[in-house]
Coordinates of C-alpha atoms in Angstrom, one line a residue:
Chain A
M398 CA 19.5 15.1 -35.3
N399 CA 22.9 13.8 -36.1
D400 CA 23.5 10.3 -34.8
T401 CA 26.9 11.2 -33.4
V402 CA 25.5 13.6 -30.8
L403 CA 22.7 11.2 -29.7
T404 CA 23.5 10.5 -26.0
P405 CA 21.5 8.3 -23.6
T406 CA 20.4 11.6 -21.7
K407 CA 18.8 13.0 -24.8
I408 CA 17.1 9.7 -25.5
L409 CA 15.8 9.6 -21.9
D410 CA 14.7 13.3 -22.1
T411 CA 12.7 12.7 -25.4
A412 CA 11.4 9.3 -24.2
E413 CA 9.8 11.2 -21.2
D414 CA 8.2 13.8 -23.7
V415 CA 6.8 11.0 -25.8
L416 CA 5.5 9.1 -22.8
R417 CA 3.9 12.2 -21.5
R418 CA 2.0 12.5 -24.9
F419 CA 1.2 8.8 -25.7
G420 CA 1.2 7.1 -22.3
P421 CA 3.2 4.0 -21.4
T422 CA 1.3 1.5 -23.3
K423 CA 1.3 3.2 -26.7
T424 CA 4.8 4.7 -26.6
T425 CA 7.2 2.5 -28.9
V426 CA 10.9 3.0 -29.6
V427 CA 10.0 4.2 -33.2
D428 CA 8.0 7.0 -31.7
V429 CA 11.1 8.1 -29.6
A430 CA 13.4 7.8 -32.7
R431 CA 11.0 9.9 -34.7
A432 CA 10.7 12.6 -32.2
L433 CA 14.5 12.6 -32.1
G434 CA 14.7 12.8 -35.9
V435 CA 16.9 9.7 -36.0
S436 CA 16.5 6.1 -37.0
H437 CA 15.2 3.6 -34.5
G438 CA 18.5 1.6 -34.9
S439 CA 20.3 4.6 -33.5
V440 CA 18.2 4.4 -30.3
Y441 CA 18.8 0.7 -30.1
R442 CA 22.5 1.2 -30.0
H443 CA 22.0 2.8 -26.6
F444 CA 19.0 0.8 -25.4
A445 CA 18.9 -2.7 -26.7
S446 CA 15.1 -3.1 -26.3
K447 CA 12.0 -1.2 -25.4
A448 CA 12.1 -2.9 -21.9
E449 CA 15.6 -1.5 -21.4
L450 CA 14.5 1.9 -22.4
R451 CA 11.5 1.9 -20.1
N452 CA 13.6 0.6 -17.2
A453 CA 16.1 3.6 -17.8
V454 CA 13.2 5.9 -17.7
A455 CA 11.9 4.5 -14.6
E456 CA 15.3 4.4 -13.0
R457 CA 16.0 8.1 -13.7
W458 CA 12.6 9.1 -12.2
L459 CA 13.4 7.1 -9.0
L460 CA 16.8 8.7 -8.8
R461 CA 15.2 12.1 -8.7
V462 CA 13.4 10.8 -5.5
S463 CA 16.3 9.3 -3.8
D464 CA 19.1 11.6 -4.7
P465 CA 17.8 14.7 -2.7
L466 CA 17.4 12.5 0.2
E467 CA 21.1 11.7 0.4
E468 CA 21.9 14.8 2.3
F469 CA 19.9 13.6 5.3
A470 CA 21.6 10.3 5.2
T471 CA 25.0 12.0 5.4
A472 CA 24.2 15.1 7.5
K473 CA 25.5 15.7 11.1
G474 CA 23.2 15.9 14.1
P475 CA 20.8 13.8 16.0
A476 CA 19.8 10.7 14.1
L477 CA 16.3 10.9 14.9
D478 CA 15.8 14.4 13.7
R479 CA 17.6 13.3 10.5
L480 CA 15.3 10.5 10.1
H481 CA 12.3 12.6 10.6
R482 CA 13.5 15.1 8.1
W483 CA 14.4 12.3 5.7
F484 CA 10.8 11.0 5.8
H485 CA 9.4 14.5 5.4
A486 CA 11.5 15.0 2.4
L487 CA 10.4 11.6 0.8
M488 CA 6.7 12.4 1.6
T489 CA 6.9 15.9 0.4
S490 CA 8.6 14.7 -2.9
K491 CA 6.0 12.1 -3.5
R492 CA 3.1 14.5 -2.9
Q493 CA 4.5 17.3 -5.0
K494 CA 5.1 14.9 -7.9
V495 CA 1.5 13.5 -7.7
G496 CA 0.0 17.1 -7.1
A497 CA 2.1 18.6 -10.1
D498 CA 1.1 16.1 -12.7
P499 CA -1.1 13.1 -11.4
E500 CA -1.1 11.4 -14.8
M501 CA 2.7 11.5 -15.2
F502 CA 2.9 10.2 -11.6
A503 CA 0.6 7.3 -12.6
T504 CA 2.5 6.7 -15.8
Y505 CA 5.9 6.5 -13.9
S506 CA 4.4 4.5 -11.0
A507 CA 3.1 2.0 -13.7
L508 CA 6.5 2.0 -15.5
A509 CA 8.4 1.4 -12.3
S510 CA 6.1 -1.4 -11.0
E511 CA 6.8 -3.3 -14.3
S512 CA 10.5 -2.8 -13.8
G513 CA 10.8 -5.0 -10.8
D514 CA 14.7 -5.0 -10.6
V515 CA 14.7 -1.2 -10.9
I516 CA 12.1 -0.9 -8.1
A517 CA 14.0 -3.5 -5.9
E518 CA 17.1 -1.4 -6.3
H519 CA 15.4 1.9 -5.5
I520 CA 14.0 0.4 -2.3
A521 CA 17.4 -1.1 -1.3
H522 CA 18.9 2.4 -1.9
L523 CA 16.3 4.0 0.4
Q524 CA 16.3 1.5 3.0
G525 CA 20.2 1.9 3.0
Q526 CA 19.9 5.5 3.7
I527 CA 17.6 4.8 6.5
A528 CA 20.0 2.2 7.8
R529 CA 23.0 4.7 7.8
I530 CA 21.1 7.0 9.9
L531 CA 20.0 4.4 12.3
Q532 CA 23.5 3.1 12.6
D533 CA 24.7 6.6 13.4
G534 CA 22.1 6.9 16.1
I535 CA 23.0 3.3 17.5
D536 CA 26.6 4.3 17.6
A537 CA 25.7 7.6 19.5
R538 CA 23.5 5.8 21.8
E539 CA 20.6 7.8 20.7
I540 CA 18.9 4.6 19.4
A541 CA 18.6 1.3 21.2
P542 CA 21.1 -1.4 19.8
M543 CA 19.4 -3.3 17.0
D544 CA 20.0 -4.5 13.5
A545 CA 20.0 -1.4 11.5
G546 CA 19.3 -3.0 8.2
A547 CA 16.2 -5.0 9.4
T548 CA 14.9 -1.9 11.3
A549 CA 15.3 0.2 8.3
Q550 CA 13.2 -2.3 6.3
A551 CA 10.6 -2.4 9.0
I552 CA 10.2 1.3 9.4
F553 CA 10.2 1.8 5.5
R554 CA 7.3 -0.6 5.3
A555 CA 5.5 0.8 8.3
T556 CA 5.4 4.1 6.5
S557 CA 4.3 2.8 3.1
F558 CA 0.9 4.2 3.4
Y559 CA 2.6 7.6 3.4
H560 CA 4.9 7.2 0.5
H561 CA 4.0 4.2 -1.7
P562 CA 2.3 5.4 -4.8
M563 CA -0.5 2.9 -4.5
H564 CA -1.7 4.9 -1.5
A565 CA -1.5 8.3 -3.3
T566 CA -5.3 8.9 -3.2
A567 CA -5.1 8.9 0.7
W568 CA -2.5 11.8 0.6
S569 CA -5.1 14.5 0.0
D570 CA -6.7 13.8 3.2
P571 CA -6.1 16.9 5.5
G572 CA -5.4 14.7 8.5
I573 CA -2.5 12.9 6.7
D574 CA 0.3 14.9 8.5
R575 CA -1.2 14.4 12.0
S576 CA -1.6 10.7 11.2
F577 CA 2.0 10.3 10.2
E578 CA 3.1 12.2 13.5
A579 CA 1.0 9.6 15.5
L580 CA 3.0 6.8 13.9
W581 CA 6.3 8.7 14.3
R582 CA 5.8 9.1 18.0
L583 CA 5.4 5.4 18.3
L584 CA 8.4 4.6 16.2
V585 CA 10.5 7.1 18.0
K586 CA 9.6 5.5 21.3
G587 CA 10.3 2.1 19.8
L588 CA 13.7 3.1 18.5
M589 CA 15.0 4.9 21.8
P590 CA 16.9 3.1 24.4
R591 CA 15.0 2.3 27.5
Chain B
M575 CA -37.2 -19.9 -8.8
N576 CA -40.4 -18.5 -7.4
D577 CA -40.0 -14.9 -6.6
T578 CA -41.7 -15.3 -3.2
V579 CA -38.7 -17.3 -1.9
L580 CA -36.0 -15.0 -3.4
T581 CA -34.1 -13.5 -0.4
P582 CA -31.1 -11.0 -0.5
T583 CA -28.8 -13.9 0.8
K584 CA -29.8 -16.0 -2.3
I585 CA -29.2 -13.1 -4.7
L586 CA -25.7 -12.4 -3.1
D587 CA -24.8 -16.2 -3.3
T588 CA -25.8 -16.3 -6.9
A589 CA -24.1 -12.9 -7.7
E590 CA -20.9 -14.2 -6.2
D591 CA -21.1 -17.4 -8.6
V592 CA -21.8 -15.1 -11.5
L593 CA -18.9 -12.7 -10.7
R594 CA -16.6 -15.7 -10.4
R595 CA -17.5 -16.8 -13.9
F596 CA -17.8 -13.4 -15.7
G597 CA -15.6 -11.1 -13.6
P598 CA -16.7 -7.7 -12.2
T599 CA -16.8 -5.6 -15.4
K600 CA -19.0 -8.1 -17.5
T601 CA -21.4 -9.2 -14.7
T602 CA -24.8 -7.6 -15.1
V603 CA -27.9 -7.7 -13.0
V604 CA -29.6 -9.5 -15.9
D605 CA -26.9 -12.3 -15.5
V606 CA -27.6 -12.6 -11.9
A607 CA -31.4 -12.8 -12.5
R608 CA -30.9 -15.3 -15.3
A609 CA -28.9 -17.6 -13.0
L610 CA -31.5 -17.3 -10.3
G611 CA -34.3 -18.1 -12.8
V612 CA -36.1 -14.9 -12.1
S613 CA -36.8 -11.6 -13.9
H614 CA -34.2 -8.8 -13.3
G615 CA -37.2 -6.8 -11.8
S616 CA -37.2 -9.3 -9.1
V617 CA -33.6 -8.7 -8.2
Y618 CA -34.2 -4.8 -8.4
R619 CA -36.8 -5.3 -5.9
H620 CA -34.0 -6.2 -3.4
F621 CA -31.2 -4.1 -4.8
A622 CA -32.1 -0.8 -6.5
S623 CA -29.2 -0.7 -8.8
K624 CA -26.3 -2.7 -10.1
A625 CA -24.1 -0.4 -7.9
E626 CA -25.9 -1.3 -4.9
L627 CA -25.7 -5.2 -5.6
R628 CA -21.9 -4.8 -6.1
N629 CA -21.6 -2.9 -2.8
A630 CA -23.5 -5.7 -1.0
V631 CA -21.2 -8.2 -2.4
A632 CA -18.2 -6.3 -1.4
E633 CA -19.6 -5.6 2.1
R634 CA -20.5 -9.2 2.7
W635 CA -16.9 -10.2 1.5
L636 CA -15.3 -7.7 4.0
L637 CA -17.5 -8.9 6.9
R638 CA -16.0 -12.3 6.3
V639 CA -12.7 -10.6 7.2
S640 CA -13.8 -8.4 10.2
D641 CA -16.2 -10.8 11.9
P642 CA -13.8 -13.4 12.9
L643 CA -11.7 -10.8 14.4
E644 CA -14.3 -9.7 16.8
E645 CA -13.3 -12.4 19.4
F646 CA -9.8 -10.8 19.9
A647 CA -11.5 -7.4 20.3
T648 CA -13.6 -8.9 23.1
A649 CA -11.4 -11.6 24.7
K650 CA -10.0 -11.4 28.1
G651 CA -6.2 -11.2 28.7
P652 CA -3.2 -9.0 28.1
A653 CA -4.0 -6.3 25.5
L654 CA -0.7 -6.5 23.5
D655 CA -1.1 -10.3 23.2
R656 CA -4.7 -10.0 22.0
L657 CA -3.6 -7.1 19.6
H658 CA -0.8 -9.5 18.3
R659 CA -3.3 -12.3 17.7
W660 CA -5.7 -9.8 16.0
F661 CA -3.0 -8.9 13.6
H662 CA -2.1 -12.5 13.0
A663 CA -5.6 -13.4 12.3
L664 CA -6.0 -10.5 9.9
M665 CA -2.9 -11.3 7.9
T666 CA -3.7 -15.0 7.9
S667 CA -7.1 -14.5 6.5
K668 CA -6.0 -12.1 3.9
R669 CA -3.2 -14.6 2.8
Q670 CA -5.4 -17.5 2.8
K671 CA -7.9 -15.7 0.7
V672 CA -5.3 -14.6 -1.9
G673 CA -3.7 -18.1 -1.8
A674 CA -6.8 -20.0 -2.3
D675 CA -8.2 -18.0 -5.2
P676 CA -5.9 -15.1 -6.4
E677 CA -8.4 -14.2 -9.2
M678 CA -11.4 -13.9 -7.0
F679 CA -9.2 -12.0 -4.4
A680 CA -8.4 -9.5 -7.1
T681 CA -12.1 -9.4 -8.1
Y682 CA -13.3 -8.6 -4.6
S683 CA -10.4 -6.1 -4.2
A684 CA -11.5 -4.3 -7.2
L685 CA -15.2 -4.4 -6.3
A686 CA -14.3 -3.1 -2.9
S687 CA -12.1 -0.3 -4.0
E688 CA -14.9 1.1 -6.1
S689 CA -17.3 1.0 -3.1
G690 CA -15.7 3.8 -1.2
D691 CA -18.3 4.1 1.6
V692 CA -18.2 0.3 2.0
I693 CA -14.3 0.2 2.4
A694 CA -14.4 3.3 4.7
E695 CA -16.9 1.4 7.0
H696 CA -14.8 -1.7 6.9
I697 CA -11.7 0.2 7.9
A698 CA -13.5 2.1 10.6
H699 CA -14.8 -1.3 11.9
L700 CA -11.3 -2.8 12.1
Q701 CA -9.8 0.3 13.6
G702 CA -12.7 0.2 16.2
Q703 CA -11.6 -3.3 17.2
I704 CA -7.9 -2.3 17.5
A705 CA -9.1 0.9 19.6
R706 CA -11.1 -1.3 21.9
I707 CA -8.0 -3.5 22.7
L708 CA -5.8 -0.6 23.1
Q709 CA -8.3 1.1 25.5
D710 CA -8.4 -2.2 27.6
G711 CA -4.6 -1.9 27.7
I712 CA -4.5 1.7 28.6
D713 CA -7.0 1.1 31.4
A714 CA -4.9 -1.9 32.7
R715 CA -1.8 0.4 32.4
E716 CA -0.4 -2.2 30.2
I717 CA -0.2 0.5 27.4
A718 CA 0.9 4.2 28.0
P719 CA -2.0 6.7 28.2
M720 CA -2.8 7.9 24.7
D721 CA -5.6 8.5 22.3
A722 CA -6.8 5.0 21.5
G723 CA -8.7 6.0 18.4
A724 CA -5.7 7.8 16.8
T725 CA -3.3 5.3 17.7
A726 CA -5.6 2.5 16.3
Q727 CA -5.5 4.4 12.9
A728 CA -1.7 4.9 13.1
I729 CA -1.0 1.2 13.7
F730 CA -3.4 0.0 11.2
R731 CA -1.9 2.2 8.6
A732 CA 1.7 1.1 9.7
T733 CA 0.9 -2.5 9.0
S734 CA -0.8 -1.8 5.6
F735 CA 2.1 -3.5 3.8
Y736 CA 1.1 -6.8 5.6
H737 CA -2.7 -6.7 5.0
H738 CA -3.6 -4.1 2.3
P739 CA -4.6 -6.0 -0.9
M740 CA -2.4 -3.6 -2.9
H741 CA 0.7 -5.2 -1.3
A742 CA -0.6 -8.8 -1.8
T743 CA 2.4 -9.7 -4.1
A744 CA 4.7 -9.1 -1.4
W745 CA 3.1 -11.7 1.0
S746 CA 4.8 -14.6 -0.7
D747 CA 8.3 -13.4 0.4
P748 CA 9.4 -16.0 2.9
G749 CA 10.8 -13.4 5.3
I750 CA 7.3 -11.6 5.6
D751 CA 6.7 -12.9 9.1
R752 CA 10.0 -12.0 10.4
S753 CA 9.6 -8.6 8.8
F754 CA 6.2 -8.1 10.6
E755 CA 7.7 -9.1 13.9
A756 CA 10.6 -6.6 13.5
L757 CA 7.9 -3.8 13.2
W758 CA 5.7 -5.4 15.8
R759 CA 8.7 -5.2 18.4
L760 CA 9.0 -1.4 17.7
L761 CA 5.3 -0.7 17.9
V762 CA 5.0 -2.7 21.2
K763 CA 7.9 -0.7 22.7
G764 CA 6.1 2.5 21.4
L765 CA 2.8 1.4 23.1
M766 CA 4.2 0.2 26.4
P767 CA 4.4 2.7 29.4
R768 CA 8.0 4.1 30.1

């Protein structure tokens, strides 16, 4: 490949392919450069270190989770319905990813868990979406007055079992949806005005 | 040691010492027998395989978590107070264990996670304690009528972030108690009769 057409997106696409073949521990910047047909110096012009490249791969993967959820955060309609659909979309997305390619899911989860700042930003992003829905509900008196940000964190953590990659082995339980709905009913009652 | 005084308790005590020194992957039944001064055959008379010994070590560790919680399940007084104290005791116990000896906590967590049945029984035991408290509250009309068993599972899972070993790194966050209380308020409102 000619260096002049080397873009961050092309590097990330190739890095994903290489990660898929070699795994996260064995993949090096040189492997990625070789797969692109460029020198490793060319890759380093876009990503200053292996850590930076790994973080960028993890970040892009996490954006594929959070971006499609944005529509529920900005939609019209009752806040609790939007929040329910937001959680279902999040859980469906995570389960599809682990179902489609469990190894790659594990690889990305490992990558992401090593990229502390990237993960923190992702979680802040998701909790921000929840907080916006909650605030709409509070403004519409559909939800009791409360601190939307703190409550967003509380219910995001309360649902960890259903969306945190560390709990992925539990998601194949056929009772998982019923279990989430049992929690959802409690949370809805907790959120509604008296 | 004379074989005639070799008890399961002595074997488990020694197995814990050996695990502490060698770690879970390197520890063998022969190491445990050597530390006891008996033949490995003597150990096998009590535990038929290395897996059985590992499971017994994990089980005893988990009983040290669940046994002290029993008093909250059987105490008198308002159910929601008892449940709050039960959760605080669980979280305090987990945090003390990880704080006192993080490596041993990781070792036991790894052992336990490989002992699927032992873990399942432990979780059923803890959820059973919660269900008893909930049922007392339902009977006393302090808690709305609901399926105590399903609700126990829902709130045990909802609090995973605060007690599941996989989330242990989050427990040193100084805001962790405030975060739990935010969730607790939602859950209490969800549990109370309208």
